[in-house]
PDB file of C-alpha atoms in Angstrom:
ATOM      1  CA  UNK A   1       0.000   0.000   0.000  1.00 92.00           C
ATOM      2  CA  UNK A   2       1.484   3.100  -0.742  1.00 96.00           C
ATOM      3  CA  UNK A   3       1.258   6.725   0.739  1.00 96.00           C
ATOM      4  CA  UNK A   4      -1.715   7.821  -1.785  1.00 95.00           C
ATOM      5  CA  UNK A   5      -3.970   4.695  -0.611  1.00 95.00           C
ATOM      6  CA  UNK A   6      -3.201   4.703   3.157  1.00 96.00           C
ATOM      7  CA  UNK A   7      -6.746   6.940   3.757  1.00 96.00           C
ATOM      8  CA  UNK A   8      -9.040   5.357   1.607  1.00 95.00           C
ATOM      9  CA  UNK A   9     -10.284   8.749  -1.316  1.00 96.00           C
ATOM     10  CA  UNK A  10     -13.592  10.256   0.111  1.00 97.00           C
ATOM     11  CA  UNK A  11     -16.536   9.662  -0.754  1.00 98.00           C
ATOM     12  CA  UNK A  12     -18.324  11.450  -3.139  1.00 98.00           C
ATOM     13  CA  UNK A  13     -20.485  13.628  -2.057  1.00 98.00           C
ATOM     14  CA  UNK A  14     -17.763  14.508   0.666  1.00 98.00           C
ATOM     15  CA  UNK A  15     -15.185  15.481  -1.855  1.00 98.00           C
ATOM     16  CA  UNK A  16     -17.711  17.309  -3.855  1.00 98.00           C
ATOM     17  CA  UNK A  17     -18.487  19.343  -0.640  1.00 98.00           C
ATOM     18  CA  UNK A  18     -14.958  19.913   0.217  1.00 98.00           C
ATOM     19  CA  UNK A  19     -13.672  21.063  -3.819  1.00 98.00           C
ATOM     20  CA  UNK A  20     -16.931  23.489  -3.778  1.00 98.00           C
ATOM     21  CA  UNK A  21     -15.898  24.966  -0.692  1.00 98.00           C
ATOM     22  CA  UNK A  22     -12.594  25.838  -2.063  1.00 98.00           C
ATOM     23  CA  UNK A  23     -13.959  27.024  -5.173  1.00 98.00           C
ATOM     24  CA  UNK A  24     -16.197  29.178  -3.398  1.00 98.00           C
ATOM     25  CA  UNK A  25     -13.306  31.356  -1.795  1.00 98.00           C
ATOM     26  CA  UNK A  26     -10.452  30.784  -4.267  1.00 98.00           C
ATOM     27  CA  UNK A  27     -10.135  31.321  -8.056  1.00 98.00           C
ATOM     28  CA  UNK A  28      -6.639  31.274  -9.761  1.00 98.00           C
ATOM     29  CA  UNK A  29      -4.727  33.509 -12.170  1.00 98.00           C
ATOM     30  CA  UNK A  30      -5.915  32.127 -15.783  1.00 98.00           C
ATOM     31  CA  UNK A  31      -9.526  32.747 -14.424  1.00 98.00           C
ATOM     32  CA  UNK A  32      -9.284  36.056 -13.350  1.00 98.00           C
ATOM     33  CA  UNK A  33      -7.233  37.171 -16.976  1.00 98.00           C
ATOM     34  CA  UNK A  34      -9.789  35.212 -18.672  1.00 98.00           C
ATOM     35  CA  UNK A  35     -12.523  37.429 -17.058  1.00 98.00           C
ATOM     36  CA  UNK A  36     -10.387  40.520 -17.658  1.00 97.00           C
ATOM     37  CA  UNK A  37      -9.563  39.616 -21.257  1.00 97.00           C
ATOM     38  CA  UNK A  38     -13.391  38.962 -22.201  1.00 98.00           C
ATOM     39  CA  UNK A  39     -14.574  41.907 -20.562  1.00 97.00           C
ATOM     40  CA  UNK A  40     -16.543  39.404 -18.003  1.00 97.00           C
ATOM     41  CA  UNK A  41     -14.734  41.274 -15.118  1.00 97.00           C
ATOM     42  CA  UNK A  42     -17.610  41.373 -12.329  1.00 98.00           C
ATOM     43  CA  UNK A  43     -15.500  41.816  -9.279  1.00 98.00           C
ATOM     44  CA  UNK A  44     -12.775  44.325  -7.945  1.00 98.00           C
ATOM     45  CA  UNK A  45      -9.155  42.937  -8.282  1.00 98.00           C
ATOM     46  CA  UNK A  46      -7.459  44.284  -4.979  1.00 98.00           C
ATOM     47  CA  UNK A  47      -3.437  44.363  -4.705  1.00 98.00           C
ATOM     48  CA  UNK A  48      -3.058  44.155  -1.342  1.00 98.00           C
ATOM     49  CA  UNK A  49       0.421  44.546   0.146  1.00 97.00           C
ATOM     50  CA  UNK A  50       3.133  46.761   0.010  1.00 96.00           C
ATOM     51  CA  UNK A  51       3.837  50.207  -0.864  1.00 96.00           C
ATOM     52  CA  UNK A  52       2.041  52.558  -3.462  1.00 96.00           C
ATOM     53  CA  UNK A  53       5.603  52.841  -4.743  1.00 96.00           C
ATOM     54  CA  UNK A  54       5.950  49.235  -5.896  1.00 95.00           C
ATOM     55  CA  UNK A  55       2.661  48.546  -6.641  1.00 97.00           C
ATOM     56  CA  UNK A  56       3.100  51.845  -8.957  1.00 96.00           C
ATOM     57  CA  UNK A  57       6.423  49.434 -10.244  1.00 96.00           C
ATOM     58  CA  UNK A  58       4.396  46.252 -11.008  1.00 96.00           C
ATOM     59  CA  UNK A  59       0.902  44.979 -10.503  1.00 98.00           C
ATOM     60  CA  UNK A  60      -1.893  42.934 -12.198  1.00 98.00           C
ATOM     61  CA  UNK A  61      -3.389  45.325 -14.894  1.00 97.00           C
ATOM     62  CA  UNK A  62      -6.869  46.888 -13.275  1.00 96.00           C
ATOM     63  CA  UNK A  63      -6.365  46.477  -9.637  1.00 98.00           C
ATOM     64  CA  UNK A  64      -6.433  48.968  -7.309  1.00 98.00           C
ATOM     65  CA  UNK A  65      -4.045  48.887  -4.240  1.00 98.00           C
ATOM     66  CA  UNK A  66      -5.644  48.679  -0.948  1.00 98.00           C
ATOM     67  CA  UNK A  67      -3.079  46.948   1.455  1.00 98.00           C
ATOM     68  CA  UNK A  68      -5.305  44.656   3.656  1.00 97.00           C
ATOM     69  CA  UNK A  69      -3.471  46.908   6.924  1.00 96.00           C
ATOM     70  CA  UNK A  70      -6.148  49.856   5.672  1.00 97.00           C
ATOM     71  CA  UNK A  71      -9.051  47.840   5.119  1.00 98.00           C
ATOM     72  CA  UNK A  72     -12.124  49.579   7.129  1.00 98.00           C
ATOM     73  CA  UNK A  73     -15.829  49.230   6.859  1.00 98.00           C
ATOM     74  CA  UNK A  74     -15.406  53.037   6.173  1.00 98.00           C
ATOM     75  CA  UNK A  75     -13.070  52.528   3.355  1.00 97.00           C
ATOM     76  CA  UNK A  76     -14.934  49.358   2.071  1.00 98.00           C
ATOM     77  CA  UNK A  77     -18.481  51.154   1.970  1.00 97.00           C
ATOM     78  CA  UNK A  78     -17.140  52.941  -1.131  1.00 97.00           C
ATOM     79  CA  UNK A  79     -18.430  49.830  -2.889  1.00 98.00           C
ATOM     80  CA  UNK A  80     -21.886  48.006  -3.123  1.00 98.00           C
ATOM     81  CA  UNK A  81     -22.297  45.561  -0.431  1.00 96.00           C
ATOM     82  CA  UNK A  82     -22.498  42.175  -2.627  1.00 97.00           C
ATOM     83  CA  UNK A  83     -19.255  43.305  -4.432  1.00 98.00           C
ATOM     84  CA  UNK A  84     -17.019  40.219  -4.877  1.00 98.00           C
ATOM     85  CA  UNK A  85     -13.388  41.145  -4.090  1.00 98.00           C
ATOM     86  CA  UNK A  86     -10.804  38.995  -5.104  1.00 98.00           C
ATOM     87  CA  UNK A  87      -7.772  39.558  -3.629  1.00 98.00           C
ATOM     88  CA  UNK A  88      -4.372  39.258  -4.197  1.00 98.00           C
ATOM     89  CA  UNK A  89      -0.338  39.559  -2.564  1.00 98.00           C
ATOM     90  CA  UNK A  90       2.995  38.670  -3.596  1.00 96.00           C
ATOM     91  CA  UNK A  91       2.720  34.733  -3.724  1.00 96.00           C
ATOM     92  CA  UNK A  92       2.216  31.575  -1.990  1.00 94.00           C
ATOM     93  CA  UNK A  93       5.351  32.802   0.337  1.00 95.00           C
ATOM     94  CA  UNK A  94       3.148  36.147   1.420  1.00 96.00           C
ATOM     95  CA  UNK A  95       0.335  35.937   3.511  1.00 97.00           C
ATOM     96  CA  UNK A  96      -1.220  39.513   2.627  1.00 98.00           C
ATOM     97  CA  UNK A  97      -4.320  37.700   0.678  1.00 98.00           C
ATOM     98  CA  UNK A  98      -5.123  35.547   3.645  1.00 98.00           C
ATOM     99  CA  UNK A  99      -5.185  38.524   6.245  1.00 98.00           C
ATOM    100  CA  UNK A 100      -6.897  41.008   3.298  1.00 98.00           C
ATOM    101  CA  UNK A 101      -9.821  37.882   2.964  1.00 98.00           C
ATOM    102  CA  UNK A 102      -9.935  37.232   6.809  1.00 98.00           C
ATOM    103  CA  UNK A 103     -10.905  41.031   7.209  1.00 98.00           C
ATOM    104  CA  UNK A 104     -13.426  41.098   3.992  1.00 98.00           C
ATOM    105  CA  UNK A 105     -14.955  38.492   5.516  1.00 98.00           C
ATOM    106  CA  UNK A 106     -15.061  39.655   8.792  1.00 98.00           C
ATOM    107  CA  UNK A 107     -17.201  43.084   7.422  1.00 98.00           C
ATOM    108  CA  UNK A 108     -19.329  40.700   5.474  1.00 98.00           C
ATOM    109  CA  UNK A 109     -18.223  41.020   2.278  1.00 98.00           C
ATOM    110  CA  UNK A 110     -17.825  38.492  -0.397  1.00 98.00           C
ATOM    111  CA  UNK A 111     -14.116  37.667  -1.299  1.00 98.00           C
ATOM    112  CA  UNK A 112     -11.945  35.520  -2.617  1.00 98.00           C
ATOM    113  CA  UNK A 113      -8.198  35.078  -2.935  1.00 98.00           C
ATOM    114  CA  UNK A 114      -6.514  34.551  -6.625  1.00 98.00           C
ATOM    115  CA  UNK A 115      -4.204  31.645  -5.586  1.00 98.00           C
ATOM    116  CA  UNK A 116      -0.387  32.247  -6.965  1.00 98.00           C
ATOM    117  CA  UNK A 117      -0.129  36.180  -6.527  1.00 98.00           C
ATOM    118  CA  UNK A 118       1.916  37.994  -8.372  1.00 98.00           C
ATOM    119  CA  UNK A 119       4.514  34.922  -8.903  1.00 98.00           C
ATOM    120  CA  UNK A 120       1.725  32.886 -10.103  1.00 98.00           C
ATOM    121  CA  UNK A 121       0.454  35.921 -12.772  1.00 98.00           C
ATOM    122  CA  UNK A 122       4.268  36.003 -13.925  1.00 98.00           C
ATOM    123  CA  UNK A 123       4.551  32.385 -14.055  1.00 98.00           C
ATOM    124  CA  UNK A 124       1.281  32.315 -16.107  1.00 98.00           C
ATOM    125  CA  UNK A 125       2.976  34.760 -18.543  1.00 98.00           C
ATOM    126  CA  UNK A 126       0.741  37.394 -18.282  1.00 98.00           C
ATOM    127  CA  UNK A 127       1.299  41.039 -18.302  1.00 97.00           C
ATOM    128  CA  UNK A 128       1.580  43.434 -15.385  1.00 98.00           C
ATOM    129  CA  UNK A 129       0.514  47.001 -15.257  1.00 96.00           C
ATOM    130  CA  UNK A 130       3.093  49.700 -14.562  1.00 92.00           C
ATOM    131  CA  UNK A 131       2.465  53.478 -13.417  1.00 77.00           C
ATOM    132  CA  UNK A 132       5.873  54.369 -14.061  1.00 59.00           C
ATOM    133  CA  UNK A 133       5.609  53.175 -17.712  1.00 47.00           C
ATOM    134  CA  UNK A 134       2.579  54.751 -18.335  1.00 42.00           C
ATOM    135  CA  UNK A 135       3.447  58.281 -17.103  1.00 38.00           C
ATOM    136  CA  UNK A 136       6.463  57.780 -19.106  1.00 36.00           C
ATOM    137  CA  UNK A 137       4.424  57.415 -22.596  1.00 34.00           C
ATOM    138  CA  UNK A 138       2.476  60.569 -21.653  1.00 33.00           C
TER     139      UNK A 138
END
């Protein structure tokens, strides 16, 4: 018997519960460009760590950067209540998304974290957004 067939696979319904509950608070980084790319973008893409000076260097294009630190029900009010946020942070070695969905959560608000961060949007390929770039073309 080997390490994959010591605990006998779930059964069915059990894994289905457990893989929709993940779903339901995590989507990854080709979903949220596919959104973005089709113009299917119903939620707000938050960058939340770090300075405005290196989010200004590098983010995902159309987020806005609201470290999770300066999250308030005063700030968050700004937006309809059944706005989904999905949030983001460096990568699986930063915790920022965790601490930004905790608190999202914990003002009622529907959120979920894009798994992979900013290492998983480069790994993916895809583009980032640059301030410095763009003020630079003006």
């Amino acid at each position: 018997m080997s390490y994959v067939t010591e605990f006998p696979a779930a059964p069915s319904a059990v894994a289905e519960a457990h893989f929709l509950a993940r779903l339901s608070v995590e989507t990854d980084c080709a979903d949220v460009h596919a959104a973005m790319r089709l113009g299917e973008q119903d939620f707000v893409l938050l960058h939340v760590v770090g300075s405005q000076e290196t989010f200004a260097r590098r983010h995902i294009p159309g987020a806005q950067h609201l470290p999770w630190s300066q999250m308030t029900a005063e700030r968050m009010a700004q937006w309809p209540q059944e706005t989904l946020f999905v949030v983001y942070c460096a990568g699986p070695h930063c915790n920022g998304a965790d601490r930004a969905a905790l608190k999202l959560a914990r003002l009622g608000l529907p959120v979920k974290i894009m798994l992979g961060g900013l290492t998983g949007w480069a790994d993916e390929g895809y583009a980032f957004a640059s301030e410095e770039r763009a003020s630079a073309c003006v």
